Coordinates of C-alpha atoms and ligand atoms in Angstrom, one line a residue:
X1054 CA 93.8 107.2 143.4
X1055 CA 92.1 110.2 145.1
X1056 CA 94.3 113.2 146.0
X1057 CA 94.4 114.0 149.4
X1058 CA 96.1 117.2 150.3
X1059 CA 97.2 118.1 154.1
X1060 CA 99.7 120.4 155.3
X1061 CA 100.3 122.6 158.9
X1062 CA 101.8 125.1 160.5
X1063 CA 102.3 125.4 164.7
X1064 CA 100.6 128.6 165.6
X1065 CA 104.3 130.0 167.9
X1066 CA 103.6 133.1 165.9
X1067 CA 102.2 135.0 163.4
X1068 CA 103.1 133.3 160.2
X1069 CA 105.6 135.8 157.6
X1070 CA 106.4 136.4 154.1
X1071 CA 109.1 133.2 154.4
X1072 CA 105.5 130.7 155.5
X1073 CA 103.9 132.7 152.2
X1074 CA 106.6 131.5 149.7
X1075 CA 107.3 128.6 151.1
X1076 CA 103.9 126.8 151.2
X1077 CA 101.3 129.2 152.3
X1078 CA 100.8 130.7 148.7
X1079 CA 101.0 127.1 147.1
X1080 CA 98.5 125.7 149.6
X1081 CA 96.0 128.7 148.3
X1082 CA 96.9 127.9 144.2
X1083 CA 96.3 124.4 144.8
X1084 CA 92.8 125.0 146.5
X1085 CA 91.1 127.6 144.3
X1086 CA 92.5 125.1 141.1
X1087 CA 90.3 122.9 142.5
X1088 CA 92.9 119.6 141.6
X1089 CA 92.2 117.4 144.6
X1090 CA 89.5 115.4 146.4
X1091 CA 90.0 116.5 150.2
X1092 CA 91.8 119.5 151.5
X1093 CA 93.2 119.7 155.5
X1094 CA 95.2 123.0 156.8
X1095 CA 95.9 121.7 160.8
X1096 CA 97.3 124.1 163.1
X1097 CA 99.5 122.1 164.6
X1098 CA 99.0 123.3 168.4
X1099 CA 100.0 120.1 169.8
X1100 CA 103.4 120.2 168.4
X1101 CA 103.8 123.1 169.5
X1102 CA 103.1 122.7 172.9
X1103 CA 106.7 120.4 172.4
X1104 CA 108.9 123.4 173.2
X1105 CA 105.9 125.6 174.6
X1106 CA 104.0 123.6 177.4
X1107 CA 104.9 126.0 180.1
X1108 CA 103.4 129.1 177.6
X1109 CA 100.4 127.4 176.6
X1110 CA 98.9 131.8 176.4
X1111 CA 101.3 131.5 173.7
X1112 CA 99.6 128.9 171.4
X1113 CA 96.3 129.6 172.4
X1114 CA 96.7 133.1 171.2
X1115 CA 98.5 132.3 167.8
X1116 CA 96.1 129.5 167.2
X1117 CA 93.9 132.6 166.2
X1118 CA 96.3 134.5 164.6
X1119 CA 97.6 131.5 162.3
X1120 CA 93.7 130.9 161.6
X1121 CA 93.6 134.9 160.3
X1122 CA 96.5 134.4 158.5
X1123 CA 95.4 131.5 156.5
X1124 CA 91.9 132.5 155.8
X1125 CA 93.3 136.0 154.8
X1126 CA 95.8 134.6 152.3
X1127 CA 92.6 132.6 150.6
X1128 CA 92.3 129.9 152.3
X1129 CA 88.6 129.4 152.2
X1130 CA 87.0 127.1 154.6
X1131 CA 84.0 126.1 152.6
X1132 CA 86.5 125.0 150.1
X1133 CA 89.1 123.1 152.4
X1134 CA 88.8 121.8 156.2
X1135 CA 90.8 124.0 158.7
X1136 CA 91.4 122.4 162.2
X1137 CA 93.2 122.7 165.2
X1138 CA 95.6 119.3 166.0
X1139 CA 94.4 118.4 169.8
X1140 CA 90.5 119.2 168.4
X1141 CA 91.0 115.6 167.2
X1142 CA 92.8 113.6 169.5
X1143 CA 92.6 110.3 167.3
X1144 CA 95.9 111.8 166.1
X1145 CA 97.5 111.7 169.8
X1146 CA 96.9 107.5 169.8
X1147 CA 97.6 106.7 166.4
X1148 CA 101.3 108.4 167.5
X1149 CA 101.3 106.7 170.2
X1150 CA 101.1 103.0 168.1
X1151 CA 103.2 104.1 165.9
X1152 CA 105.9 105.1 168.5
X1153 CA 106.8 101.6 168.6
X1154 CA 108.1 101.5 165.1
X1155 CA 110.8 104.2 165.5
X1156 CA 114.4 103.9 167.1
X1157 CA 115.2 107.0 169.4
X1158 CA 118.5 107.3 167.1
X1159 CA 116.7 107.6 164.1
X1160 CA 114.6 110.5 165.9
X1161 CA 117.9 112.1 166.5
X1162 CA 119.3 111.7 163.0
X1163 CA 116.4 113.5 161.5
X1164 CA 118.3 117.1 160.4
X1165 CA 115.7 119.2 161.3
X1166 CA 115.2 118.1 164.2
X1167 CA 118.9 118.4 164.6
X1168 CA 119.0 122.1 163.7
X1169 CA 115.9 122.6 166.2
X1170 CA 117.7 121.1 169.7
X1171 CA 120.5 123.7 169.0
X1172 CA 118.9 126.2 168.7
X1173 CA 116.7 125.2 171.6
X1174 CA 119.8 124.2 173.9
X1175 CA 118.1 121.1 174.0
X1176 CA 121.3 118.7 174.0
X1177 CA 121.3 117.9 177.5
X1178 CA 117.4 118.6 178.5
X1179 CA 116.0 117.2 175.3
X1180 CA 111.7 116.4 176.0
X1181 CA 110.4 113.2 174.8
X1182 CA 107.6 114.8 173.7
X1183 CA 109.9 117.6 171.7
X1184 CA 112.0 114.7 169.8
X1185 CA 109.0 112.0 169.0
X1186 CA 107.0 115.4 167.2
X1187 CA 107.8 113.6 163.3
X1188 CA 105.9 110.7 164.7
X1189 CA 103.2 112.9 165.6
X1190 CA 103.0 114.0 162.2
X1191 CA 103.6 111.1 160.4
X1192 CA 99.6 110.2 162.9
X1193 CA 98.8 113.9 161.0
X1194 CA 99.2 112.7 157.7
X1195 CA 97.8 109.0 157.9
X1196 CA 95.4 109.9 159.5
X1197 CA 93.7 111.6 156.3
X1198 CA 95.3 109.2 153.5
X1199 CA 97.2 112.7 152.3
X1200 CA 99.3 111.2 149.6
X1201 CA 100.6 115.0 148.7
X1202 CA 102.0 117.5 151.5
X1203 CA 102.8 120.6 150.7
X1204 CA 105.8 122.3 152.5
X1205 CA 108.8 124.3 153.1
X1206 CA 112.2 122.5 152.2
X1207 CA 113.0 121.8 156.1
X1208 CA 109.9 119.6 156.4
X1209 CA 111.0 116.3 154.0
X1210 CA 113.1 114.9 156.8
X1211 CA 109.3 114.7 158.4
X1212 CA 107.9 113.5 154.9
X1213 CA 110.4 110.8 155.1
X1214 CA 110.0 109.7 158.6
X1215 CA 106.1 109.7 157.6
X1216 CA 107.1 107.2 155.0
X1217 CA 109.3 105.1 156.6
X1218 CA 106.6 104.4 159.5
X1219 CA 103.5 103.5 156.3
X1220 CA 105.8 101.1 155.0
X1221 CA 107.1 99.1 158.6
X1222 CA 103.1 99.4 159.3
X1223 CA 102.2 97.8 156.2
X1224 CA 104.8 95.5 156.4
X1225 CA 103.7 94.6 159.4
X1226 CA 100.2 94.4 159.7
X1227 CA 98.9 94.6 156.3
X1228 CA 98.5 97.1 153.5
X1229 CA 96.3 100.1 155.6
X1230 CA 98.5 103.2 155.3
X1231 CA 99.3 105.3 152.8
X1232 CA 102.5 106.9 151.6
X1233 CA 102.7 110.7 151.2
X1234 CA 105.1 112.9 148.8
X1235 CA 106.3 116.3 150.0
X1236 CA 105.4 119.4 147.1
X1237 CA 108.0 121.7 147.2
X1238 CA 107.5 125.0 145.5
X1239 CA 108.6 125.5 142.1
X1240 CA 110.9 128.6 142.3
X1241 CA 114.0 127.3 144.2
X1242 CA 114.5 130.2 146.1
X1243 CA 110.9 130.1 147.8
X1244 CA 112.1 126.8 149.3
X1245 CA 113.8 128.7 152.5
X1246 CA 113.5 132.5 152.2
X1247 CA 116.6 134.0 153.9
X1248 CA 115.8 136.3 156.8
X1249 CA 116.2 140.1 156.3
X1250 CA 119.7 140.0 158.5
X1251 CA 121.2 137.5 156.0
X1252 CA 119.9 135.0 158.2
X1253 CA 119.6 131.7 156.1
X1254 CA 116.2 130.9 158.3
X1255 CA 113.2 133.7 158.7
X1256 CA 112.5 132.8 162.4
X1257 CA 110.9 134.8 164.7
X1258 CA 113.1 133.8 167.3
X1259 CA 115.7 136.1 165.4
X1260 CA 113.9 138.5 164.5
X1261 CA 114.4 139.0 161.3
X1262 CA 110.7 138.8 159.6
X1263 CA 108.2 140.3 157.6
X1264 CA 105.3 139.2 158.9
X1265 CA 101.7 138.7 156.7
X1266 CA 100.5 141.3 158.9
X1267 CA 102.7 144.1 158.9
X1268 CA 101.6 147.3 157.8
X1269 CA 103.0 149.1 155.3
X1270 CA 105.5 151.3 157.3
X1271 CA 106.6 148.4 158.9
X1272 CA 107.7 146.8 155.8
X1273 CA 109.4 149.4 154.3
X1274 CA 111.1 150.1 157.7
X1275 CA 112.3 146.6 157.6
X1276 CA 113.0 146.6 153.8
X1277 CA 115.4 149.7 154.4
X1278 CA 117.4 147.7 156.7
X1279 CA 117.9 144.6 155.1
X1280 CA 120.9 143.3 154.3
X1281 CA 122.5 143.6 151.1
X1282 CA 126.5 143.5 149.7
X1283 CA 128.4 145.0 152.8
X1284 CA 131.0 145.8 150.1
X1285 CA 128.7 148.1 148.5
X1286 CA 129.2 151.2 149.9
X1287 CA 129.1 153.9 147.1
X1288 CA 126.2 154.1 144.6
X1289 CA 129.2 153.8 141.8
X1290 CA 130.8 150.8 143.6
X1291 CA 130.1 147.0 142.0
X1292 CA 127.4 145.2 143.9
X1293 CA 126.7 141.4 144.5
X1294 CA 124.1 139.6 143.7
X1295 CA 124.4 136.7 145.4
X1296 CA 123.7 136.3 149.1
X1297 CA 122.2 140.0 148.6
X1298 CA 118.6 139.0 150.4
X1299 CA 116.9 142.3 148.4
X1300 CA 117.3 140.3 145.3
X1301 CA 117.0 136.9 147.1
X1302 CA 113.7 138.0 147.8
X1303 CA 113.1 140.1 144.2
X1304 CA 113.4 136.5 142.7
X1305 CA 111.0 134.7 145.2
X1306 CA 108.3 138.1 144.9
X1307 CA 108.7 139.6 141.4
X1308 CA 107.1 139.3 138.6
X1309 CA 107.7 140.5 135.0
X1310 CA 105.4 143.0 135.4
X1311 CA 105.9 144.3 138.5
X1312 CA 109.8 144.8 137.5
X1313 CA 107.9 147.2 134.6
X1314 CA 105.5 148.3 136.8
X1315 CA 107.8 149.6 139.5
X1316 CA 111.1 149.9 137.4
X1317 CA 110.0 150.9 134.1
X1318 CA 113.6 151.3 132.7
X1319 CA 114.2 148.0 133.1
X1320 CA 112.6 145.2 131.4
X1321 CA 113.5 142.5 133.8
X1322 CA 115.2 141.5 136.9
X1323 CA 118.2 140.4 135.0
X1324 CA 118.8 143.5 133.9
X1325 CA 118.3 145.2 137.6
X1326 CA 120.7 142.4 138.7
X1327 CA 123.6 143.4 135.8
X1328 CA 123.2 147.0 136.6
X1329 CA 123.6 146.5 140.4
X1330 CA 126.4 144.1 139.4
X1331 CA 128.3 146.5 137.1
X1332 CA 127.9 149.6 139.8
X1333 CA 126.0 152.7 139.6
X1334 CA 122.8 151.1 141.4
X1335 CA 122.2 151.9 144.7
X1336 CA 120.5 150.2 147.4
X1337 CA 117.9 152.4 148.1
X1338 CA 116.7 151.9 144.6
X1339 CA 116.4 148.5 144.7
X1340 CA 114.6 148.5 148.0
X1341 CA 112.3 150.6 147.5
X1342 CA 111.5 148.7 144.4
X1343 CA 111.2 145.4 147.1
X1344 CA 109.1 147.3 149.2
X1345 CA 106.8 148.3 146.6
X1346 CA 106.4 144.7 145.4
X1347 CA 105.6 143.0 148.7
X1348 CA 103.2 145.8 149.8
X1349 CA 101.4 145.1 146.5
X1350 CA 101.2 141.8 147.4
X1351 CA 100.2 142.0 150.9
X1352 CA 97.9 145.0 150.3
X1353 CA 95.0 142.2 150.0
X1354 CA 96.0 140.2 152.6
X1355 CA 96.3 143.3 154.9
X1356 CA 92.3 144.4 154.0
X1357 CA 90.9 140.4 154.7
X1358 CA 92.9 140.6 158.2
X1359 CA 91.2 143.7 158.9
X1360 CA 88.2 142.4 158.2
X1361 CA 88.8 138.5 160.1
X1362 CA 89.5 140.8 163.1
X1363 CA 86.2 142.2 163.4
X1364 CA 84.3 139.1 162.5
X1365 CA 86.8 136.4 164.9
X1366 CA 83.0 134.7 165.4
X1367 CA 83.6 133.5 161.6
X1368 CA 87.1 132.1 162.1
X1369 CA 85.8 130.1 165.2
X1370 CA 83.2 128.7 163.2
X1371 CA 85.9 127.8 160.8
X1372 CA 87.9 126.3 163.2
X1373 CA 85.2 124.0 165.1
X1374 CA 83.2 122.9 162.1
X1375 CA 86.8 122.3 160.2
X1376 CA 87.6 120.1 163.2
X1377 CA 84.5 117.9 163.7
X1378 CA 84.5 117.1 160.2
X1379 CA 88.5 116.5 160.8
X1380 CA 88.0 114.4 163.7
X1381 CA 85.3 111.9 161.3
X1382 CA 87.8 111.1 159.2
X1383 CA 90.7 110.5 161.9
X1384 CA 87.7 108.3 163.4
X1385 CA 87.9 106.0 160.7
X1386 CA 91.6 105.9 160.0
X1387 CA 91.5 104.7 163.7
X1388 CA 89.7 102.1 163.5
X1389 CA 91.8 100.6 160.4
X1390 CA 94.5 100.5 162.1
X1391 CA 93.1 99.5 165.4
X1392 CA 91.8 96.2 162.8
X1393 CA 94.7 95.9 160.9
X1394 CA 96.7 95.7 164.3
X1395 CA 93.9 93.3 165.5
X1396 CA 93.4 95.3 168.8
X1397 CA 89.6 96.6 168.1
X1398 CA 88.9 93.8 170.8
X1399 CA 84.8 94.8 170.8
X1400 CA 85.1 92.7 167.4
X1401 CA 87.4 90.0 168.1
X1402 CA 86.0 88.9 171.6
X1403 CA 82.5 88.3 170.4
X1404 CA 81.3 84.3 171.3
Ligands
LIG1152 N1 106.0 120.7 161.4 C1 105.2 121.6 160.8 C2 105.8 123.0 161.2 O1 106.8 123.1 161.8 C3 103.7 121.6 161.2 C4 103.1 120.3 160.9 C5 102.5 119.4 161.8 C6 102.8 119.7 159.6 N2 102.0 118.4 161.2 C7 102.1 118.5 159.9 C8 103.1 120.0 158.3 C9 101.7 117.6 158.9 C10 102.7 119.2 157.3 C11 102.0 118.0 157.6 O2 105.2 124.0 160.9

């Protein structure tokens, strides 16, 4: 079977460190290995547009941004297709069919979505179009025949739903879709990267990220005031580990030899960890240890931004040519479907 890869993010913002981890970084891997037969990154700007369709500025700007981000982390366009969701509005009526095969209280169940209405105060106003968005993806993903998805952990309630509707529309109407599996990166804690509050979600809404963009000041400002053991108050004190987002983050960004690099006393984290953990480590030390790692990593990043910013012609071009080659393929999805569900009428009702 051919590997189809497709994953998305909504452009509400530019994306941070917690969008790297979680997906962004394994989206980039899996590209430049070369493993697969087609490649889509959507920005998801119709979604979007589910909580934001009185601030369409908004999207239009981060459409751009998240384009920047992308192409700045690696994503290469001549290697993968990059396109914008409502550039191919095949996606907008396959949802639409595949509306009928979902119950309202199953839309509700979905945990994610859950999580989203309350922190949207969305429980008495809740928009049709906001709740029905994991159909809209579930249209995303078909569309394409992706068979692997590569997200964060809060996206497999979507994966699921995405499932649940291929099999009711092959039950249905005959063997056309096909079922995707959710990738999940490999280092557990990369799954959902705490915010730098303590948060357990980096979310721009409260404000607590590092974004892919921030300069160099601006992460170690935020790296100094992140939240570590509030019970560590003297240098000599014991620390904890646990819950402590500096080393939360340490063991999503770190590698051996960065830990020598940066902390040449110690020979790995474990040790950093047991020293902090016995007392006599301070926070400041640690940090600035962080600090160093994720501007390392985001030094790159940082220079291809730079770069995108003064050449935006080239991430239009990405963008449009990503989507009309998109669109072709969500063409021909359409149509299947449209014959599987025997409603391509210009074929049927011929004498
Ligand atoms: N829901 C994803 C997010 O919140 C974006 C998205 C839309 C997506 N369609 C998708 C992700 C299809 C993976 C596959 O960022």
């Amino acid at each position: 079977m051919k590997k189809i890869i497709l994953t998305g993010d909504r452009p509400t913002g530019r994306l941070h460190i917690g969008h790297y981890v979680g997906s962004l970084k394994n989206r980039v891997q899996m590209q430049n290995a070369g493993d697969f037969d087609e490649m889509y990154v959507m920005i998801a700007d119709a979604q979007a547009l589910g909580d934001n369709h009185d601030n369409i500025q908004k999207i239009r700007d981060n459409i751009v941004e998240v384009a920047m981000d992308y192409m700045s982390c690696g994503l290469d366009p001549n290697k993968i297709t990059l396109f914008i969701q409502s550039e191919v509005p095949e996606l907008t009526e396959l949802t639409f069919y595949y509306m009928n095969l979902v119950t309202l209280s199953r839309l509700t169940r979905n945990p994610t979505v859950k999580e989203e209405i309350k922190l949207r105060n969305f429980e008495t106003s809740l928009p049709v179009g906001f709740v029905t968005y994991p159909i809209s993806q579930a249209a995303d993903i078909t569309a394409f025949g992706a068979n692997v998805v590569p997200v964060g952990d809060d996206q497999l309630p979507m994966i699921e739903q995405t499932r649940e509707i291929v099999r009711s529309f092959n039950n249905l109407y005959g063997e056309t879709l096909v079922e995707p599996t959710a990738v999940l990166p490999k280092n557990e804690v990369c799954r959902r990267l705490p915010g730098t509050d303590g948060n357990a979600k980096m979310s721009k809404s409260l404000g607590n990220c590092i974004y892919l963009a921030d300069d160099e000041k601006t992460v170690n400002q935020k790296v100094m005031s992140m939240y570590t053991d509030p019970n560590h108050i003297k240098v000599s004190d014991p620390g904890k580990v646990e819950g402590n987002v500096v080393f939360t983050y340490l063991d999503a960004f770190s590698t051996e030899e960065q830990i020598k690099k940066y902390a040449p006393e110690y020979n790995n984290l474990q040790e950093i960890k047991d020293h902090y953990t016995r007392g006599g480590l301070g926070d400041v030390k640690v940090k600035c240890l962080l600090a160093a790692i994720l501007n390392e990593e985001l030094a790159p990043i940082r220079e291809r931004r730079a770069y995108l910013e003064e050449h935006k012609n080239e991430v239009y071009d990405a963008l449009f040519n990503g989507s009309d080659k998109a669109r072709k393929t969500a063409q021909k999805t359409l149509e299947k479907v449209k014959k599987a569900m025997g409603i391509n009428y210009r074929e049927i009702l011929k004498k």
